[in-house]
Short mmCIF file of C-alpha atoms in Angstrom, two decimals:
data_model
loop_
_atom_site.label_atom_id
_atom_site.label_comp_id
_atom_site.label_asym_id
_atom_site.label_seq_id
_atom_site.Cartn_x
_atom_site.Cartn_y
_atom_site.Cartn_z
CA MET A 1 -12.07 9.17 4.37
CA GLN A 2 -9.56 9.33 1.54
CA ILE A 3 -7.36 6.25 1.05
CA LEU A 4 -4.33 6.33 -1.22
CA GLY A 5 -3.86 2.98 -2.96
CA ILE A 6 -0.51 1.75 -4.18
CA SER A 7 0.05 -1.29 -6.36
CA GLY A 8 3.54 -2.70 -5.98
CA SER A 9 3.37 -3.84 -9.59
CA LEU A 10 3.25 -1.46 -12.54
CA ARG A 11 2.23 -4.27 -14.93
CA ALA A 12 -1.02 -3.53 -16.78
CA GLN A 13 -2.59 -6.90 -15.89
CA SER A 14 -1.21 -7.02 -12.34
CA PHE A 15 -3.09 -9.26 -9.92
CA ASN A 16 -2.17 -6.77 -7.20
CA THR A 17 -3.73 -3.87 -9.05
CA SER A 18 -6.82 -6.07 -9.43
CA ALA A 19 -6.72 -6.81 -5.68
CA LEU A 20 -6.37 -3.08 -4.96
CA ARG A 21 -9.43 -2.32 -7.09
CA LEU A 22 -11.33 -5.14 -5.38
CA ALA A 23 -10.45 -3.61 -2.01
CA GLY A 24 -11.65 -0.21 -3.20
CA SER A 25 -14.98 -1.68 -4.24
CA LEU A 26 -15.40 -3.34 -0.82
CA MET A 27 -14.59 -0.34 1.36
CA PRO A 28 -17.24 0.68 3.86
CA PRO A 29 -19.38 3.75 3.17
CA GLY A 30 -17.41 6.93 3.63
CA MET A 31 -14.10 5.45 2.43
CA GLN A 32 -12.85 6.26 -1.05
CA LEU A 33 -9.82 4.82 -2.83
CA GLN A 34 -7.55 6.85 -5.09
CA VAL A 35 -4.99 4.69 -6.90
CA LEU A 36 -1.58 6.34 -7.10
CA ASP A 37 0.17 6.63 -10.45
CA TRP A 38 3.86 6.50 -9.55
CA ARG A 39 5.54 5.60 -12.85
CA ASP A 40 7.44 8.91 -12.96
CA VAL A 41 9.37 8.38 -9.72
CA PRO A 42 13.09 8.34 -10.51
CA PRO A 43 15.61 6.05 -8.82
CA PHE A 44 16.46 7.38 -5.37
CA ASP A 45 19.63 9.44 -5.45
CA ALA A 46 20.81 11.43 -2.42
CA ASP A 47 22.65 13.83 -4.73
CA VAL A 48 19.36 14.67 -6.45
CA LEU A 49 17.64 15.00 -3.07
CA ALA A 50 20.32 17.49 -1.98
CA SER A 51 18.87 19.85 -4.60
CA GLY A 52 15.30 19.17 -3.51
CA PHE A 53 12.62 16.64 -4.30
CA PRO A 54 11.94 16.06 -8.00
CA PRO A 55 8.50 17.46 -8.93
CA ALA A 56 6.95 13.99 -9.37
CA VAL A 57 8.18 12.94 -5.93
CA GLN A 58 7.03 16.16 -4.26
CA ALA A 59 3.53 15.71 -5.72
CA ILE A 60 3.37 12.12 -4.49
CA ARG A 61 4.63 13.08 -1.03
CA GLU A 62 1.74 15.55 -0.84
CA GLN A 63 -0.74 12.83 -1.83
CA PHE A 64 0.63 10.68 1.00
CA ARG A 65 0.40 13.60 3.40
CA VAL A 66 -3.26 14.43 2.75
CA ALA A 67 -4.48 10.83 2.60
CA ASP A 68 -6.27 9.52 5.68
CA GLY A 69 -4.72 6.10 5.10
CA ILE A 70 -2.51 4.13 2.72
CA LEU A 71 -3.44 0.76 1.18
CA ILE A 72 -0.63 -1.23 -0.43
CA ALA A 73 -1.24 -4.29 -2.62
CA THR A 74 2.05 -5.78 -3.68
CA PRO A 75 3.55 -8.87 -5.27
CA GLU A 76 6.59 -10.61 -3.89
CA TYR A 77 9.70 -10.33 -6.02
CA ASN A 78 12.60 -12.65 -5.14
CA PHE A 79 11.17 -13.29 -1.64
CA SER A 80 10.84 -9.57 -0.84
CA ILE A 81 9.64 -6.07 -1.78
CA PRO A 82 9.63 -5.10 -5.47
CA GLY A 83 12.56 -2.75 -6.05
CA MET A 84 10.48 0.07 -7.48
CA LEU A 85 8.04 -0.02 -4.54
CA LYS A 86 10.93 0.17 -2.09
CA ASN A 87 12.33 3.04 -4.16
CA LEU A 88 9.00 4.88 -3.86
CA ILE A 89 9.00 4.43 -0.08
CA ASP A 90 12.63 5.58 0.10
CA TRP A 91 11.73 8.83 -1.66
CA VAL A 92 8.54 9.47 0.29
CA SER A 93 10.20 8.81 3.64
CA ARG A 94 12.96 11.40 3.25
CA GLY A 95 12.93 14.78 4.95
CA PRO A 96 11.89 16.02 8.38
CA ASP A 97 8.24 16.24 7.30
CA GLN A 98 7.92 12.47 6.80
CA PRO A 99 4.36 11.87 5.48
CA LEU A 100 4.25 8.20 6.52
CA ALA A 101 4.80 8.92 10.21
CA ARG A 102 1.72 7.88 12.20
CA LYS A 103 -0.18 7.17 8.97
CA PRO A 104 -2.57 4.19 9.03
CA VAL A 105 -1.50 1.56 6.49
CA ALA A 106 -3.03 -1.73 5.36
CA ILE A 107 -1.19 -4.33 3.28
CA LEU A 108 -2.44 -7.13 1.08
CA SER A 109 -0.67 -9.23 -1.50
CA ALA A 110 -1.47 -11.46 -4.44
CA SER A 111 0.80 -14.04 -5.97
CA THR A 112 0.60 -16.94 -8.38
CA GLY A 113 2.38 -19.02 -5.75
CA PRO A 114 0.73 -20.79 -2.82
CA LEU A 115 1.87 -18.34 -0.09
CA GLY A 116 0.18 -15.31 -1.60
CA GLY A 117 3.07 -12.96 -0.87
CA GLY A 118 3.66 -13.77 2.78
CA ARG A 119 7.37 -12.93 2.63
CA VAL A 120 6.85 -9.53 1.03
CA GLN A 121 4.40 -8.59 3.74
CA TYR A 122 6.91 -9.49 6.44
CA ASP A 123 9.59 -7.30 4.84
CA LEU A 124 7.20 -4.46 4.03
CA ARG A 125 5.91 -4.41 7.61
CA LYS A 126 9.52 -3.99 8.82
CA VAL A 127 10.03 -1.02 6.49
CA MET A 128 6.73 0.54 7.55
CA LEU A 129 7.73 0.12 11.20
CA PHE A 130 10.95 2.03 10.56
CA VAL A 131 9.13 4.96 8.93
CA ASP A 132 6.69 5.08 11.89
CA ALA A 133 3.63 4.08 9.86
CA LEU A 134 0.83 2.41 11.80
CA VAL A 135 0.18 -0.88 10.01
CA LEU A 136 -3.08 -2.74 10.51
CA SER A 137 -2.09 -6.05 12.05
CA LYS A 138 -5.21 -8.12 11.34
CA PRO A 139 -6.86 -9.43 9.33
CA GLU A 140 -4.04 -10.25 6.97
CA VAL A 141 -4.82 -10.95 3.32
CA PHE A 142 -2.60 -13.25 1.25
CA ILE A 143 -4.11 -14.14 -2.13
CA GLY A 144 -2.34 -17.30 -3.30
CA ALA A 145 -2.89 -18.83 -6.76
CA ALA A 146 -4.16 -15.42 -7.88
CA GLN A 147 -4.34 -16.57 -11.50
CA ASN A 148 -7.27 -18.77 -10.43
CA LYS A 149 -9.04 -16.02 -8.48
CA PHE A 150 -9.19 -13.16 -11.01
CA ASP A 151 -10.58 -13.29 -14.53
CA ALA A 152 -8.99 -11.75 -17.65
CA GLU A 153 -10.62 -8.38 -16.86
CA GLY A 154 -9.18 -8.36 -13.34
CA ARG A 155 -12.44 -9.16 -11.54
CA CYS A 156 -12.29 -11.42 -8.52
CA THR A 157 -14.10 -14.69 -9.14
CA ASP A 158 -13.42 -16.25 -5.74
CA ALA A 159 -16.00 -15.68 -2.98
CA ALA A 160 -13.57 -16.50 -0.16
CA THR A 161 -11.05 -13.93 -1.44
CA THR A 162 -13.79 -11.33 -1.67
CA ASP A 163 -14.82 -12.09 1.92
CA PHE A 164 -11.23 -11.82 3.21
CA VAL A 165 -10.66 -8.49 1.46
CA ARG A 166 -14.04 -7.14 2.65
CA ALA A 167 -13.17 -8.05 6.24
CA GLN A 168 -9.80 -6.32 5.93
CA MET A 169 -11.37 -3.16 4.52
CA GLN A 170 -13.92 -3.08 7.37
CA ALA A 171 -11.07 -3.39 9.89
CA PHE A 172 -9.00 -0.81 8.01
CA GLY A 173 -11.88 1.68 8.12
CA ARG A 174 -12.06 1.26 11.90
CA TRP A 175 -8.26 1.53 12.14
CA VAL A 176 -8.17 4.81 10.22
CA GLU A 177 -10.94 6.18 12.50
CA ASP A 178 -9.12 5.01 15.65
CA VAL A 179 -5.86 6.64 14.57
CA ALA A 180 -7.73 9.89 13.82
CA VAL A 181 -9.17 9.87 17.35
CA LEU A 182 -5.73 9.25 18.85
CA ARG A 183 -4.27 12.14 16.85
CA ALA A 184 -7.09 14.47 17.90
CA ASN A 185 -6.52 13.64 21.57
CA ARG A 186 -2.75 14.30 21.64
#
């Protein structure tokens, strides 16, 4: 089971990239995380799209297409989705061969604030609904005060956080399997 992981923060010491790696290490047997490098995605421009997808975007769309599931770990910027993450989704979701349609997705967020990214998850779930992705509803993972839960090397030092992420990855594994069964029986 191949899972494509996306960090909503491109920052080298991102708590969300650390959370994504933590999730990858806690996946059940048979699940494998590949973290997407999406730095080369240009700003969405319908005039550019009219000439076809840029090569970096086309390659990423293919990674979305072949993945069995998508795992997004994202910070909250100004009460919502980081602009570059939304830009990535805007590019990937274009075209009649939309690779997010009926794709299992799980979301987690880490923040230095007390809510752990609750608002970004609400907005991101709305966007995922529109592109017909199948978002895991529970368990939700909001990592508040992330600066106290990850060390300087990005390792989680909080047992409760580890337990929450492990539970979500177990549920996500079952969700990806359930969606595969539904697709096979259509």
